[in-house]
PDB file of C-alpha atoms in Angstrom:
ATOM      1  CA  MET A 732      94.413  -2.248  86.378  1.00  0.00           C
ATOM      2  CA  ILE A 733      90.810  -2.846  87.434  1.00  0.00           C
ATOM      3  CA  ARG A 734      89.974   0.742  86.560  1.00  0.00           C
ATOM      4  CA  ASN A 735      91.370   0.288  83.039  1.00  0.00           C
ATOM      5  CA  PHE A 736      89.366  -2.907  82.647  1.00  0.00           C
ATOM      6  CA  LEU A 737      86.147  -1.165  83.762  1.00  0.00           C
ATOM      7  CA  VAL A 738      86.749   1.722  81.353  1.00  0.00           C
ATOM      8  CA  PHE A 739      87.398  -0.759  78.530  1.00  0.00           C
ATOM      9  CA  ALA A 740      84.251  -2.742  79.378  1.00  0.00           C
ATOM     10  CA  LEU A 741      82.143   0.417  79.533  1.00  0.00           C
ATOM     11  CA  LEU A 742      83.458   1.678  76.195  1.00  0.00           C
ATOM     12  CA  SER A 743      82.910  -1.724  74.598  1.00  0.00           C
ATOM     13  CA  ALA A 744      79.321  -1.836  75.802  1.00  0.00           C
ATOM     14  CA  ALA A 745      78.697   1.703  74.569  1.00  0.00           C
ATOM     15  CA  ALA A 746      80.141   0.853  71.160  1.00  0.00           C
ATOM     16  CA  CYS A 747      77.646  -1.981  70.808  1.00  0.00           C
ATOM     17  CA  ALA A 748      74.655   0.235  71.607  1.00  0.00           C
ATOM     18  CA  PRO A 749      72.390   0.750  68.615  1.00  0.00           C
ATOM     19  CA  ILE A 750      72.650   4.203  67.091  1.00  0.00           C
ATOM     20  CA  ASN A 751      69.396   3.736  65.153  1.00  0.00           C
ATOM     21  CA  ARG A 752      67.336   4.684  68.191  1.00  0.00           C
ATOM     22  CA  LEU A 753      68.547   8.252  67.670  1.00  0.00           C
ATOM     23  CA  ARG A 754      67.018   8.361  64.208  1.00  0.00           C
ATOM     24  CA  THR A 755      63.480   9.296  63.391  1.00  0.00           C
ATOM     25  CA  PRO A 756      61.637   6.274  61.977  1.00  0.00           C
ATOM     26  CA  SER A 757      61.443   6.494  58.197  1.00  0.00           C
ATOM     27  CA  TYR A 758      57.646   6.563  58.153  1.00  0.00           C
ATOM     28  CA  GLU A 759      57.709   9.770  60.216  1.00  0.00           C
ATOM     29  CA  SER A 760      60.300  11.472  58.042  1.00  0.00           C
ATOM     30  CA  GLU A 761      58.641  10.389  54.788  1.00  0.00           C
ATOM     31  CA  TRP A 762      55.148  11.529  55.821  1.00  0.00           C
ATOM     32  CA  PRO A 763      55.597  15.310  55.298  1.00  0.00           C
ATOM     33  CA  ILE A 764      57.342  14.625  51.992  1.00  0.00           C
ATOM     34  CA  ALA A 765      54.485  12.393  50.812  1.00  0.00           C
ATOM     35  CA  VAL A 766      51.873  14.995  51.795  1.00  0.00           C
ATOM     36  CA  GLN A 767      53.850  17.758  50.103  1.00  0.00           C
ATOM     37  CA  ARG A 768      54.247  15.756  46.894  1.00  0.00           C
ATOM     38  CA  ALA A 769      50.549  14.800  46.886  1.00  0.00           C
ATOM     39  CA  THR A 770      49.500  18.400  47.499  1.00  0.00           C
ATOM     40  CA  LEU A 771      51.737  19.658  44.697  1.00  0.00           C
ATOM     41  CA  ALA A 772      50.289  17.042  42.350  1.00  0.00           C
ATOM     42  CA  ALA A 773      46.726  18.015  43.304  1.00  0.00           C
ATOM     43  CA  ASP A 774      47.506  21.721  42.983  1.00  0.00           C
ATOM     44  CA  SER A 775      48.693  21.118  39.441  1.00  0.00           C
ATOM     45  CA  GLY A 776      45.478  19.218  38.635  1.00  0.00           C
ATOM     46  CA  ASN A 777      46.991  15.739  38.737  1.00  0.00           C
ATOM     47  CA  TYR A 778      44.650  14.228  41.323  1.00  0.00           C
ATOM     48  CA  ALA A 779      45.310  10.662  40.195  1.00  0.00           C
ATOM     49  CA  ASN A 780      49.016  11.091  40.949  1.00  0.00           C
ATOM     50  CA  ALA A 781      48.215  12.672  44.322  1.00  0.00           C
ATOM     51  CA  ASP A 782      46.050   9.671  45.193  1.00  0.00           C
ATOM     52  CA  ARG A 783      48.785   7.271  44.028  1.00  0.00           C
ATOM     53  CA  ILE A 784      51.416   8.984  46.200  1.00  0.00           C
ATOM     54  CA  LEU A 785      49.199   8.633  49.272  1.00  0.00           C
ATOM     55  CA  ALA A 786      48.259   5.032  48.419  1.00  0.00           C
ATOM     56  CA  ASP A 787      51.964   4.172  48.065  1.00  0.00           C
ATOM     57  CA  TYR A 788      52.647   5.605  51.529  1.00  0.00           C
ATOM     58  CA  VAL A 789      49.844   3.510  53.046  1.00  0.00           C
ATOM     59  CA  ALA A 790      51.154   0.408  51.262  1.00  0.00           C
ATOM     60  CA  ARG A 791      54.634   0.953  52.750  1.00  0.00           C
ATOM     61  CA  TYR A 792      53.502   1.868  56.283  1.00  0.00           C
ATOM     62  CA  PRO A 793      49.982   0.439  56.722  1.00  0.00           C
ATOM     63  CA  ARG A 794      49.681   0.385  60.514  1.00  0.00           C
ATOM     64  CA  THR A 795      51.034   3.841  61.309  1.00  0.00           C
ATOM     65  CA  ARG A 796      49.172   6.865  62.619  1.00  0.00           C
ATOM     66  CA  GLU A 797      50.170   8.735  59.472  1.00  0.00           C
ATOM     67  CA  ALA A 798      48.642   6.052  57.247  1.00  0.00           C
ATOM     68  CA  ARG A 799      45.316   6.531  59.023  1.00  0.00           C
ATOM     69  CA  GLU A 800      45.520  10.275  58.310  1.00  0.00           C
ATOM     70  CA  VAL A 801      45.715   9.558  54.561  1.00  0.00           C
ATOM     71  CA  LEU A 802      41.915   9.216  54.475  1.00  0.00           C
ATOM     72  CA  PHE A 803      41.573  12.897  55.341  1.00  0.00           C
ATOM     73  CA  TRP A 804      43.887  13.982  52.534  1.00  0.00           C
ATOM     74  CA  ARG A 805      42.243  11.689  49.982  1.00  0.00           C
ATOM     75  CA  ALA A 806      38.835  13.062  50.980  1.00  0.00           C
ATOM     76  CA  MET A 807      40.139  16.613  50.574  1.00  0.00           C
ATOM     77  CA  PHE A 808      41.272  15.847  47.045  1.00  0.00           C
ATOM     78  CA  LYS A 809      37.959  14.102  46.202  1.00  0.00           C
ATOM     79  CA  LEU A 810      35.961  17.101  47.444  1.00  0.00           C
ATOM     80  CA  ASP A 811      38.081  19.720  45.688  1.00  0.00           C
ATOM     81  CA  PRO A 812      35.804  21.587  43.239  1.00  0.00           C
ATOM     82  CA  GLY A 813      38.739  21.777  40.846  1.00  0.00           C
ATOM     83  CA  ASN A 814      38.917  17.976  40.667  1.00  0.00           C
ATOM     84  CA  THR A 815      36.876  17.422  37.532  1.00  0.00           C
ATOM     85  CA  THR A 816      38.439  14.051  36.699  1.00  0.00           C
ATOM     86  CA  SER A 817      38.061  11.983  39.864  1.00  0.00           C
ATOM     87  CA  GLY A 818      36.230  14.282  42.268  1.00  0.00           C
ATOM     88  CA  SER A 819      33.095  12.988  43.933  1.00  0.00           C
ATOM     89  CA  LEU A 820      31.050  14.367  46.806  1.00  0.00           C
ATOM     90  CA  SER A 821      29.728  10.946  47.781  1.00  0.00           C
ATOM     91  CA  GLU A 822      33.192   9.326  47.742  1.00  0.00           C
ATOM     92  CA  GLY A 823      34.672  12.229  49.709  1.00  0.00           C
ATOM     93  CA  ILE A 824      31.887  12.053  52.288  1.00  0.00           C
ATOM     94  CA  ALA A 825      32.359   8.276  52.615  1.00  0.00           C
ATOM     95  CA  MET A 826      36.094   8.772  53.218  1.00  0.00           C
ATOM     96  CA  LEU A 827      35.394  11.429  55.844  1.00  0.00           C
ATOM     97  CA  ASP A 828      32.867   9.108  57.527  1.00  0.00           C
ATOM     98  CA  LYS A 829      35.518   6.396  57.710  1.00  0.00           C
ATOM     99  CA  TYR A 830      38.116   8.890  58.986  1.00  0.00           C
ATOM    100  CA  LEU A 831      35.783  10.196  61.699  1.00  0.00           C
ATOM    101  CA  ALA A 832      34.719   6.662  62.699  1.00  0.00           C
ATOM    102  CA  ASP A 833      38.336   5.816  63.568  1.00  0.00           C
ATOM    103  CA  SER A 834      38.911   7.079  67.120  1.00  0.00           C
ATOM    104  CA  THR A 835      42.691   7.041  66.620  1.00  0.00           C
ATOM    105  CA  THR A 836      42.657   9.747  63.937  1.00  0.00           C
ATOM    106  CA  VAL A 837      43.157  13.058  65.687  1.00  0.00           C
ATOM    107  CA  ALA A 838      45.284  15.331  63.506  1.00  0.00           C
ATOM    108  CA  PHE A 839      42.456  16.786  61.393  1.00  0.00           C
ATOM    109  CA  ARG A 840      39.362  15.679  63.294  1.00  0.00           C
ATOM    110  CA  ALA A 841      37.763  19.134  63.616  1.00  0.00           C
ATOM    111  CA  GLU A 842      38.573  19.994  60.008  1.00  0.00           C
ATOM    112  CA  ALA A 843      37.145  16.682  58.814  1.00  0.00           C
ATOM    113  CA  ALA A 844      33.881  17.242  60.703  1.00  0.00           C
ATOM    114  CA  ILE A 845      33.480  20.742  59.243  1.00  0.00           C
ATOM    115  CA  LEU A 846      34.409  19.566  55.761  1.00  0.00           C
ATOM    116  CA  LYS A 847      31.893  16.728  55.982  1.00  0.00           C
ATOM    117  CA  ARG A 848      29.093  19.124  56.987  1.00  0.00           C
ATOM    118  CA  LEU A 849      29.971  21.402  54.073  1.00  0.00           C
ATOM    119  CA  ALA A 850      30.041  18.471  51.643  1.00  0.00           C
ATOM    120  CA  VAL A 851      26.700  17.102  52.887  1.00  0.00           C
ATOM    121  CA  THR A 852      25.135  20.568  52.594  1.00  0.00           C
ATOM    122  CA  THR A 853      26.529  20.981  49.086  1.00  0.00           C
ATOM    123  CA  GLN A 854      25.218  17.557  48.119  1.00  0.00           C
ATOM    124  CA  ALA A 855      21.740  18.428  49.441  1.00  0.00           C
ATOM    125  CA  LEU A 856      21.728  21.742  47.583  1.00  0.00           C
ATOM    126  CA  GLN A 857      22.803  20.049  44.369  1.00  0.00           C
ATOM    127  CA  ALA A 858      20.014  17.484  44.763  1.00  0.00           C
ATOM    128  CA  LYS A 859      17.500  20.344  45.006  1.00  0.00           C
ATOM    129  CA  GLY A 860      19.058  22.021  41.989  1.00  0.00           C
ATOM    130  CA  ILE A 861      19.918  25.202  43.869  1.00  0.00           C
ATOM    131  CA  ALA A 862      23.638  24.731  44.220  1.00  0.00           C
ATOM    132  CA  PRO A 863      25.710  27.781  43.436  1.00  0.00           C
ATOM    133  CA  PRO A 864      27.833  27.491  40.328  1.00  0.00           C
ATOM    134  CA  VAL A 865      31.138  25.800  41.004  1.00  0.00           C
ATOM    135  CA  ARG A 866      34.059  27.976  40.157  1.00  0.00           C
ATOM    136  CA  ASP A 867      37.450  26.607  39.336  1.00  0.00           C
ATOM    137  CA  THR A 868      39.670  27.123  42.363  1.00  0.00           C
ATOM    138  CA  THR A 869      42.635  25.190  41.039  1.00  0.00           C
ATOM    139  CA  PHE A 870      45.897  26.975  41.580  1.00  0.00           C
ATOM    140  CA  ILE A 871      48.316  25.799  38.937  1.00  0.00           C
ATOM    141  CA  LYS A 872      51.921  25.739  39.987  1.00  0.00           C
ATOM    142  CA  THR A 873      54.672  25.767  37.422  1.00  0.00           C
ATOM    143  CA  VAL A 874      56.844  23.359  39.358  1.00  0.00           C
ATOM    144  CA  THR A 875      57.808  20.307  37.362  1.00  0.00           C
ATOM    145  CA  SER A 876      57.853  16.873  38.904  1.00  0.00           C
ATOM    146  CA  ASN A 877      61.661  16.870  38.710  1.00  0.00           C
ATOM    147  CA  GLU A 878      61.858  20.083  40.719  1.00  0.00           C
ATOM    148  CA  THR A 879      59.468  18.620  43.265  1.00  0.00           C
ATOM    149  CA  GLU A 880      61.573  15.491  43.576  1.00  0.00           C
ATOM    150  CA  VAL A 881      64.763  17.568  43.920  1.00  0.00           C
ATOM    151  CA  ALA A 882      63.143  19.659  46.671  1.00  0.00           C
ATOM    152  CA  ALA A 883      62.069  16.526  48.539  1.00  0.00           C
ATOM    153  CA  LEU A 884      65.531  14.998  48.207  1.00  0.00           C
ATOM    154  CA  ARG A 885      67.200  18.218  49.399  1.00  0.00           C
ATOM    155  CA  ALA A 886      64.954  18.277  52.453  1.00  0.00           C
ATOM    156  CA  GLU A 887      65.838  14.657  53.217  1.00  0.00           C
ATOM    157  CA  LEU A 888      69.558  15.417  52.734  1.00  0.00           C
ATOM    158  CA  ALA A 889      69.324  18.391  55.106  1.00  0.00           C
ATOM    159  CA  ARG A 890      67.680  16.227  57.786  1.00  0.00           C
ATOM    160  CA  THR A 891      70.306  13.510  57.341  1.00  0.00           C
ATOM    161  CA  THR A 892      73.147  16.042  57.497  1.00  0.00           C
ATOM    162  CA  ALA A 893      71.721  17.580  60.669  1.00  0.00           C
ATOM    163  CA  GLU A 894      71.422  14.130  62.244  1.00  0.00           C
ATOM    164  CA  LEU A 895      75.008  13.295  61.246  1.00  0.00           C
ATOM    165  CA  ASP A 896      76.273  16.569  62.751  1.00  0.00           C
ATOM    166  CA  ARG A 897      74.410  15.821  65.971  1.00  0.00           C
ATOM    167  CA  ILE A 898      75.964  12.345  66.154  1.00  0.00           C
ATOM    168  CA  LYS A 899      79.441  13.763  65.466  1.00  0.00           C
ATOM    169  CA  LYS A 900      79.040  16.284  68.298  1.00  0.00           C
ATOM    170  CA  ARG A 901      77.844  13.583  70.642  1.00  0.00           C
ATOM    171  CA  LEU A 902      80.779  11.323  69.771  1.00  0.00           C
ATOM    172  CA  ALA A 903      83.232  14.233  70.105  1.00  0.00           C
ATOM    173  CA  ASN A 904      82.059  14.923  73.678  1.00  0.00           C
ATOM    174  CA  PRO A 905      81.339  11.496  75.198  1.00  0.00           C
ATOM    175  CA  ASN A 906      81.509  12.813  78.797  1.00  0.00           C
ATOM    176  CA  LYS A 907      78.414  15.007  78.416  1.00  0.00           C
TER     177      LYS A 907
END
């Protein structure tokens, strides 16, 4: 009798345990999708949309590590020679300065330092009038925004399905 009661109590307590701790926080799962969408937008020449996608991510998750990494990506898009609409060496350098000043940004620290040195050198050469001609390095993809959205949604569905399968297996074998 006591054994049955203990088993019941243990199962009841386990049923009340939050399952959400098994999930990846949404800001972590949305980050690669946001970067991919922004990169696709920039690759197709739509730098304003790329910047908007990153700004939306920061607005939703302002105090995350990923939100601090947005400065690097925005600087990359500002410094892209193919960005003839909103590109700016001085703005890109300022963003990289801010990124490098934050000691918590670590993902692209080395790349940001190198990129900043290249941008400063380019700016100095342009000021002297000896800058090499800028060639268009834009790679235009033929992916439409709908196809991009479908790809992002399929990736999210695959992650959710994998998580659901993992939970089903765990519930099927509770003794493990």
